[in-house]
Every structure is written in structure tokens, then in C-alpha cells.
Amino acid sequence: EVQADHYENHLYAALSDAGFEGVYKQKTRQSMGLAGKVDGCALFWRRTKFHLVESYSIEFNELAQRQATQVLGLMPRSEEGAAFLNRLSKDNVAQLVVLELAQQQPSSRSNRGAEPINQVCVANTHLYSNKDFPDVKLWQTWQLLQELETFVMSRGSNLPLLICGDFNSTPDTAVYDLLSRQSVHPSHPDVNVNTDNDGVPNILPDPMNITHSFSLGSVYQTILGEEPRVTNFTTNFKGVLDYIWYSALHLRPLSAAPVPPED
């Protein structure tokens, strides 16, 4: 989560001087607040290690529009369509890059016939923060995974994947279950938000359809044996909201930066 003018005036310059290159995607609420004060997502990589091959952005507002009109057949100006889009249009975004190793890996004699892995796909996102909208966070996560599946499969199934970000979801949420287990339990409270109250629309499909095909592991859970005690430490909330996920079929985490102690 990086404010636009902070990225442009401070962060990019500082990290560039330290040997990093980066990309930035601002949230879509451009009309809110002063120019440059809207936050977004930033992603950096070390220049001596990687070259940028492809860079894309994902706008969840746009995915909601597509879901409403092309999948569900809703008219955006109808009462049902407007309620669906109002529930989902939260201006959150994601980034997607393909990085290539600056020094190509040679083919290994022990893996004859197997192409060496010289590229990695990295996705970065910041999901909706309101704790009373777990269905929206789950929908955003599901849609992100659907987009990544389409992207990765179009480039061959051998492309490793990293998914990083502030998911605003603790390990007991359906978001965490979907990422770690490829599915969500139909009885999970996040799947069964009370949609009868105040005309809140049901934005989720049948839970059996909220799936993905990636075999993902959590970097910190793999290295530490559990998630950290906190990744967010404020007066109002202390807990884990941020994660780094990796494709377990292609990558193996070796270490993780220590999380500062609570004291």
C-alpha cells in the first residue's frame, strides 16, 4: 500500500538508488481526495537479478462490470445490477509482472528434457479493508486467481507464481482457505453473509465453484511452521493480514525476513 505521490517523490528514487526497479498501480478512485493522495500497489525487484518481461494491472471494478454484464447478464442500471456493482466496486487493484533471471539457468543433466525455469510471474494486491465485507474480499481473491490461471496457462504451465499482498484477511477466513486449500467450505461464515439484511446482494457463486488449480504454499508458514503472530500492529488491530504465496510445484522458499517482535 503506497500513496501515489510518496511513490513518485520518495520511494521510487530511494529504491532505485539501492538497485531496484519498480512499477506502480494507483487505485481507481481518482476523483477522491487531492491529486497524488490516492494509494495503490507498488512492486520492486533487484535489477542485477531480474529483467522485466511483461507488466499488467488488474482493476477489480472492471472485473465486477464484466461479471455483472457478461456472466450474470445483469443490466448495470437495473436495481439488481446496481446493487451488485455497488457491493463490489471498491476501487482495489492488483499488479502482475513476469520477471526473467538476468543470468539464465543452464539445463541440468539430472533433468534432461526439462526446460530450466528462468521466469517467474509475480502478482501483488491490496484487498478491500472493511471487516464487514468478507464476501467482497473472497470475491476479489477468487477473481484474482481466475485471472492468474488464465494468464499462467496461456504461457505454459511451467511458469512459477508468487502472489503477494495485503489481503486484509486473517488465517481463519475463507480468503486464506481458498489460497491455501484451493476451495472454501460451504458452511464458512464468510460464504454465508446475511444478504437479506438491508438489501445486500449475494455476490458469490455456489461455494463449490469458488476454486482454483494452483498448489500454493505460504512462505512464512513454510519457513516458520506457522504464520507470524502479526504483520499489522496498530492501536485498533494486531494480527496477520499480509502473505506471500508461492507455487509449490515450482518454487521452494529458503528463508524469510524476520517479523519484528511485538515489543
Coordinates of C-alpha atoms in Angstrom, one line a residue:
E1 CA 0.0 0.0 0.0
V2 CA 1.7 3.1 -1.2
Q3 CA 0.4 6.6 -1.7
A4 CA 0.9 7.9 -5.3
D5 CA 3.0 11.0 -4.5
H6 CA 5.1 9.0 -2.0
Y7 CA 6.0 6.5 -4.7
E8 CA 6.8 9.2 -7.2
N9 CA 8.6 11.6 -4.9
H10 CA 10.4 9.4 -2.4
L11 CA 10.0 5.6 -2.6
Y12 CA 10.9 5.0 -6.3
A13 CA 14.0 7.3 -6.1
A14 CA 15.3 5.7 -2.8
L15 CA 14.9 2.1 -4.0
S16 CA 16.2 3.0 -7.5
D17 CA 19.4 4.3 -5.9
A18 CA 19.6 1.0 -3.9
G19 CA 19.5 -1.0 -7.2
F20 CA 15.8 -1.7 -7.6
E21 CA 13.4 -1.2 -10.4
G22 CA 9.6 -1.0 -9.8
V23 CA 6.1 -0.5 -11.2
Y24 CA 3.1 1.2 -9.5
K25 CA -0.7 0.9 -9.9
Q26 CA -2.9 3.5 -8.3
K27 CA -6.4 2.6 -7.1
T28 CA -9.2 3.6 -9.4
R29 CA -10.8 6.2 -7.2
Q30 CA -9.1 9.1 -8.9
S31 CA -11.9 11.6 -8.1
M32 CA -11.4 11.1 -4.3
G33 CA -9.1 13.4 -2.4
L34 CA -6.2 15.6 -3.6
A35 CA -4.2 14.7 -6.6
G36 CA -1.5 12.2 -5.8
K37 CA -3.0 11.3 -2.4
V38 CA -4.8 8.1 -3.6
D39 CA -3.0 4.9 -2.6
G40 CA -2.1 1.9 -4.7
C41 CA 0.3 -1.0 -5.1
A42 CA 4.0 -1.0 -5.7
L43 CA 6.2 -3.9 -6.7
F44 CA 10.0 -3.8 -6.9
W45 CA 12.8 -6.2 -8.0
R46 CA 16.6 -6.0 -7.9
R47 CA 18.0 -5.0 -11.3
T48 CA 21.0 -7.3 -11.1
K49 CA 18.8 -10.3 -10.5
F50 CA 15.8 -9.8 -12.8
H51 CA 14.6 -8.1 -16.1
L52 CA 11.0 -7.1 -16.6
V53 CA 9.4 -9.0 -19.5
E54 CA 5.7 -8.2 -19.0
S55 CA 3.7 -5.9 -16.8
Y56 CA -0.1 -5.6 -16.4
S57 CA -2.6 -4.3 -13.9
I58 CA -6.0 -5.7 -12.8
E59 CA -8.8 -3.4 -11.7
F60 CA -11.5 -5.2 -9.6
N61 CA -14.1 -2.6 -10.6
E62 CA -13.6 -3.7 -14.2
L63 CA -13.9 -7.4 -13.3
A64 CA -17.1 -6.6 -11.4
Q65 CA -18.5 -4.9 -14.5
R66 CA -17.6 -7.9 -16.7
Q67 CA -19.0 -10.4 -14.2
A68 CA -22.3 -8.5 -13.9
T69 CA -22.9 -8.0 -17.7
Q70 CA -21.2 -10.9 -19.4
V71 CA -21.5 -13.7 -16.9
L72 CA -24.7 -12.9 -15.0
G73 CA -26.5 -10.9 -17.7
L74 CA -27.3 -8.0 -15.4
M75 CA -28.1 -4.5 -16.6
P76 CA -25.8 -2.1 -14.8
R77 CA -28.7 0.4 -14.4
S78 CA -31.2 -2.1 -13.1
E79 CA -31.8 -2.3 -9.4
E80 CA -30.2 -5.8 -9.2
G81 CA -27.3 -4.8 -11.3
A82 CA -26.7 -1.5 -9.5
A83 CA -26.7 -3.3 -6.1
F84 CA -24.3 -6.0 -7.3
L85 CA -21.8 -3.4 -8.7
N86 CA -22.2 -1.1 -5.6
R87 CA -21.3 -4.0 -3.4
L88 CA -18.2 -4.9 -5.4
S89 CA -16.9 -1.6 -6.7
K90 CA -14.3 -0.8 -4.1
D91 CA -11.5 0.5 -6.3
N92 CA -9.0 -2.2 -5.3
V93 CA -6.3 -3.2 -7.8
A94 CA -3.6 -5.8 -8.4
Q95 CA -0.4 -5.9 -10.3
L96 CA 1.1 -8.7 -12.4
V97 CA 4.6 -8.9 -13.8
V98 CA 6.7 -11.5 -15.4
L99 CA 10.4 -11.3 -14.4
E100 CA 13.2 -13.1 -16.1
L101 CA 16.5 -14.0 -14.5
A102 CA 19.3 -11.7 -15.5
Q103 CA 21.6 -14.8 -15.6
Q104 CA 19.9 -17.7 -17.3
Q105 CA 19.9 -21.0 -15.7
P106 CA 21.5 -23.8 -17.7
S107 CA 19.8 -27.1 -18.3
S108 CA 20.7 -29.7 -15.6
R109 CA 21.9 -33.1 -16.6
S110 CA 19.7 -34.6 -13.9
N111 CA 16.6 -33.0 -15.6
R112 CA 17.2 -33.9 -19.2
G113 CA 14.3 -32.9 -21.3
A114 CA 13.0 -30.4 -18.7
E115 CA 13.3 -26.7 -19.6
P116 CA 15.1 -24.7 -17.0
I117 CA 12.9 -22.2 -15.1
N118 CA 14.2 -18.7 -16.0
Q119 CA 11.0 -16.6 -15.5
V120 CA 8.6 -16.0 -12.6
C121 CA 5.1 -14.4 -12.5
V122 CA 4.6 -12.1 -9.5
A123 CA 1.2 -10.7 -8.5
N124 CA 0.7 -8.1 -5.9
T125 CA -2.6 -6.8 -4.5
H126 CA -4.3 -4.9 -1.7
L127 CA -7.8 -6.1 -1.0
Y128 CA -10.7 -4.2 0.5
S129 CA -10.1 -3.4 4.1
N130 CA -13.6 -3.3 5.7
K131 CA -14.1 -6.2 8.1
D132 CA -17.8 -6.3 7.4
F133 CA -17.3 -7.2 3.8
P134 CA -15.7 -10.7 3.9
D135 CA -17.7 -11.7 0.8
V136 CA -16.1 -8.9 -1.2
K137 CA -12.6 -9.9 -0.2
L138 CA -13.4 -13.6 -1.1
W139 CA -14.8 -12.5 -4.4
Q140 CA -11.7 -10.4 -5.1
T141 CA -9.3 -13.2 -4.2
W142 CA -11.3 -15.7 -6.4
Q143 CA -11.3 -13.3 -9.3
L144 CA -7.6 -12.6 -9.0
L145 CA -6.9 -16.3 -9.0
Q146 CA -9.1 -16.8 -12.1
E147 CA -7.2 -14.0 -13.9
L148 CA -3.8 -15.5 -12.9
E149 CA -4.9 -19.0 -14.0
T150 CA -5.8 -17.7 -17.5
F151 CA -2.5 -15.7 -17.7
V152 CA -0.2 -18.5 -16.5
M153 CA -1.9 -21.2 -18.6
S154 CA -1.6 -19.1 -21.7
R155 CA 2.2 -19.1 -21.2
G156 CA 2.6 -22.7 -20.3
S157 CA 2.1 -24.5 -17.0
N158 CA 5.8 -24.3 -16.1
L159 CA 5.7 -20.6 -15.1
P160 CA 6.2 -20.3 -11.4
L161 CA 4.0 -17.9 -9.5
L162 CA 4.3 -15.6 -6.5
I163 CA 1.2 -13.9 -5.0
C164 CA 2.0 -11.1 -2.5
G165 CA -0.1 -8.6 -0.8
D166 CA -2.2 -7.2 2.0
F167 CA -5.3 -9.5 1.8
N168 CA -6.9 -7.8 4.9
S169 CA -7.8 -11.4 5.9
T170 CA -6.7 -13.4 8.9
P171 CA -5.8 -17.1 8.7
D172 CA -9.3 -18.1 9.9
T173 CA -11.0 -16.5 6.9
A174 CA -12.4 -18.0 3.6
V175 CA -9.8 -16.0 1.7
Y176 CA -7.0 -17.9 3.5
D177 CA -8.7 -21.2 2.9
L178 CA -9.2 -20.5 -0.8
L179 CA -5.5 -19.6 -1.2
S180 CA -4.1 -22.5 0.8
R181 CA -6.7 -25.3 0.1
Q182 CA -7.9 -24.3 -3.4
S183 CA -11.5 -24.2 -2.2
V184 CA -13.8 -22.9 0.6
H185 CA -16.2 -24.9 2.9
P186 CA -19.8 -24.2 2.0
S187 CA -20.6 -23.6 5.7
H188 CA -17.9 -21.0 6.3
P189 CA -19.4 -17.8 7.7
D190 CA -17.7 -15.7 5.0
V191 CA -19.6 -17.6 2.3
N192 CA -22.9 -17.1 4.1
V193 CA -23.1 -13.4 4.6
N194 CA -26.6 -12.3 5.5
T195 CA -27.8 -11.0 2.2
D196 CA -31.4 -10.5 3.4
N197 CA -30.4 -7.6 5.6
D198 CA -30.7 -4.1 4.1
G199 CA -30.9 -5.4 0.6
V200 CA -27.3 -6.7 0.4
P201 CA -27.0 -8.7 -2.8
N202 CA -25.5 -12.2 -3.0
I203 CA -22.3 -11.6 -5.0
L204 CA -20.8 -15.1 -4.6
P205 CA -21.4 -18.1 -6.8
D206 CA -22.1 -21.6 -5.4
P207 CA -19.2 -22.3 -3.0
M208 CA -18.4 -25.4 -5.0
N209 CA -17.4 -23.1 -7.8
I210 CA -15.1 -20.9 -5.8
T211 CA -11.9 -22.9 -6.6
H212 CA -8.6 -22.6 -8.4
S213 CA -6.0 -25.0 -9.7
F214 CA -2.8 -23.6 -8.1
S215 CA -1.0 -25.6 -5.4
L216 CA 0.1 -22.7 -3.2
G217 CA 2.1 -22.5 -0.1
S218 CA 2.6 -19.7 2.3
V219 CA 6.2 -18.6 2.6
Y220 CA 6.1 -17.8 6.3
Q221 CA 4.1 -20.8 7.2
T222 CA 6.6 -23.0 5.3
I223 CA 9.7 -21.4 6.9
L224 CA 8.4 -20.8 10.4
G225 CA 5.9 -23.7 10.6
E226 CA 3.1 -21.2 11.2
E227 CA 2.1 -17.7 10.2
P228 CA 3.7 -14.8 12.1
R229 CA 2.0 -13.5 15.2
V230 CA 1.5 -10.1 13.5
T231 CA 2.0 -8.4 10.2
N232 CA -0.2 -5.5 11.2
F233 CA 0.4 -3.8 14.5
T234 CA -1.8 -0.8 15.3
T235 CA -3.8 0.5 18.2
N236 CA -7.0 -1.0 16.8
F237 CA -5.8 -4.2 15.4
K238 CA -2.9 -6.6 15.9
G239 CA -2.8 -9.7 13.7
V240 CA -1.9 -11.3 10.3
L241 CA -3.3 -9.7 7.2
D242 CA -0.3 -10.0 4.7
Y243 CA 1.0 -13.0 3.0
I244 CA 3.5 -14.3 0.3
W245 CA 2.2 -17.3 -1.6
Y246 CA 4.3 -19.4 -3.9
S247 CA 3.6 -22.2 -6.4
A248 CA 4.7 -25.3 -4.5
L249 CA 5.3 -27.3 -7.7
H250 CA 8.0 -24.9 -9.0
L251 CA 9.4 -23.0 -6.0
R252 CA 10.9 -23.7 -2.6
P253 CA 11.4 -20.9 -0.1
L254 CA 14.7 -20.9 1.7
S255 CA 14.3 -18.1 4.1
A256 CA 12.0 -15.2 5.2
A257 CA 12.7 -11.8 6.6
P258 CA 12.1 -11.9 10.4
V259 CA 9.0 -10.1 11.6
P260 CA 9.8 -7.6 14.4
P261 CA 8.7 -8.7 17.9
E262 CA 5.6 -7.1 19.3
D263 CA 7.6 -5.3 22.0

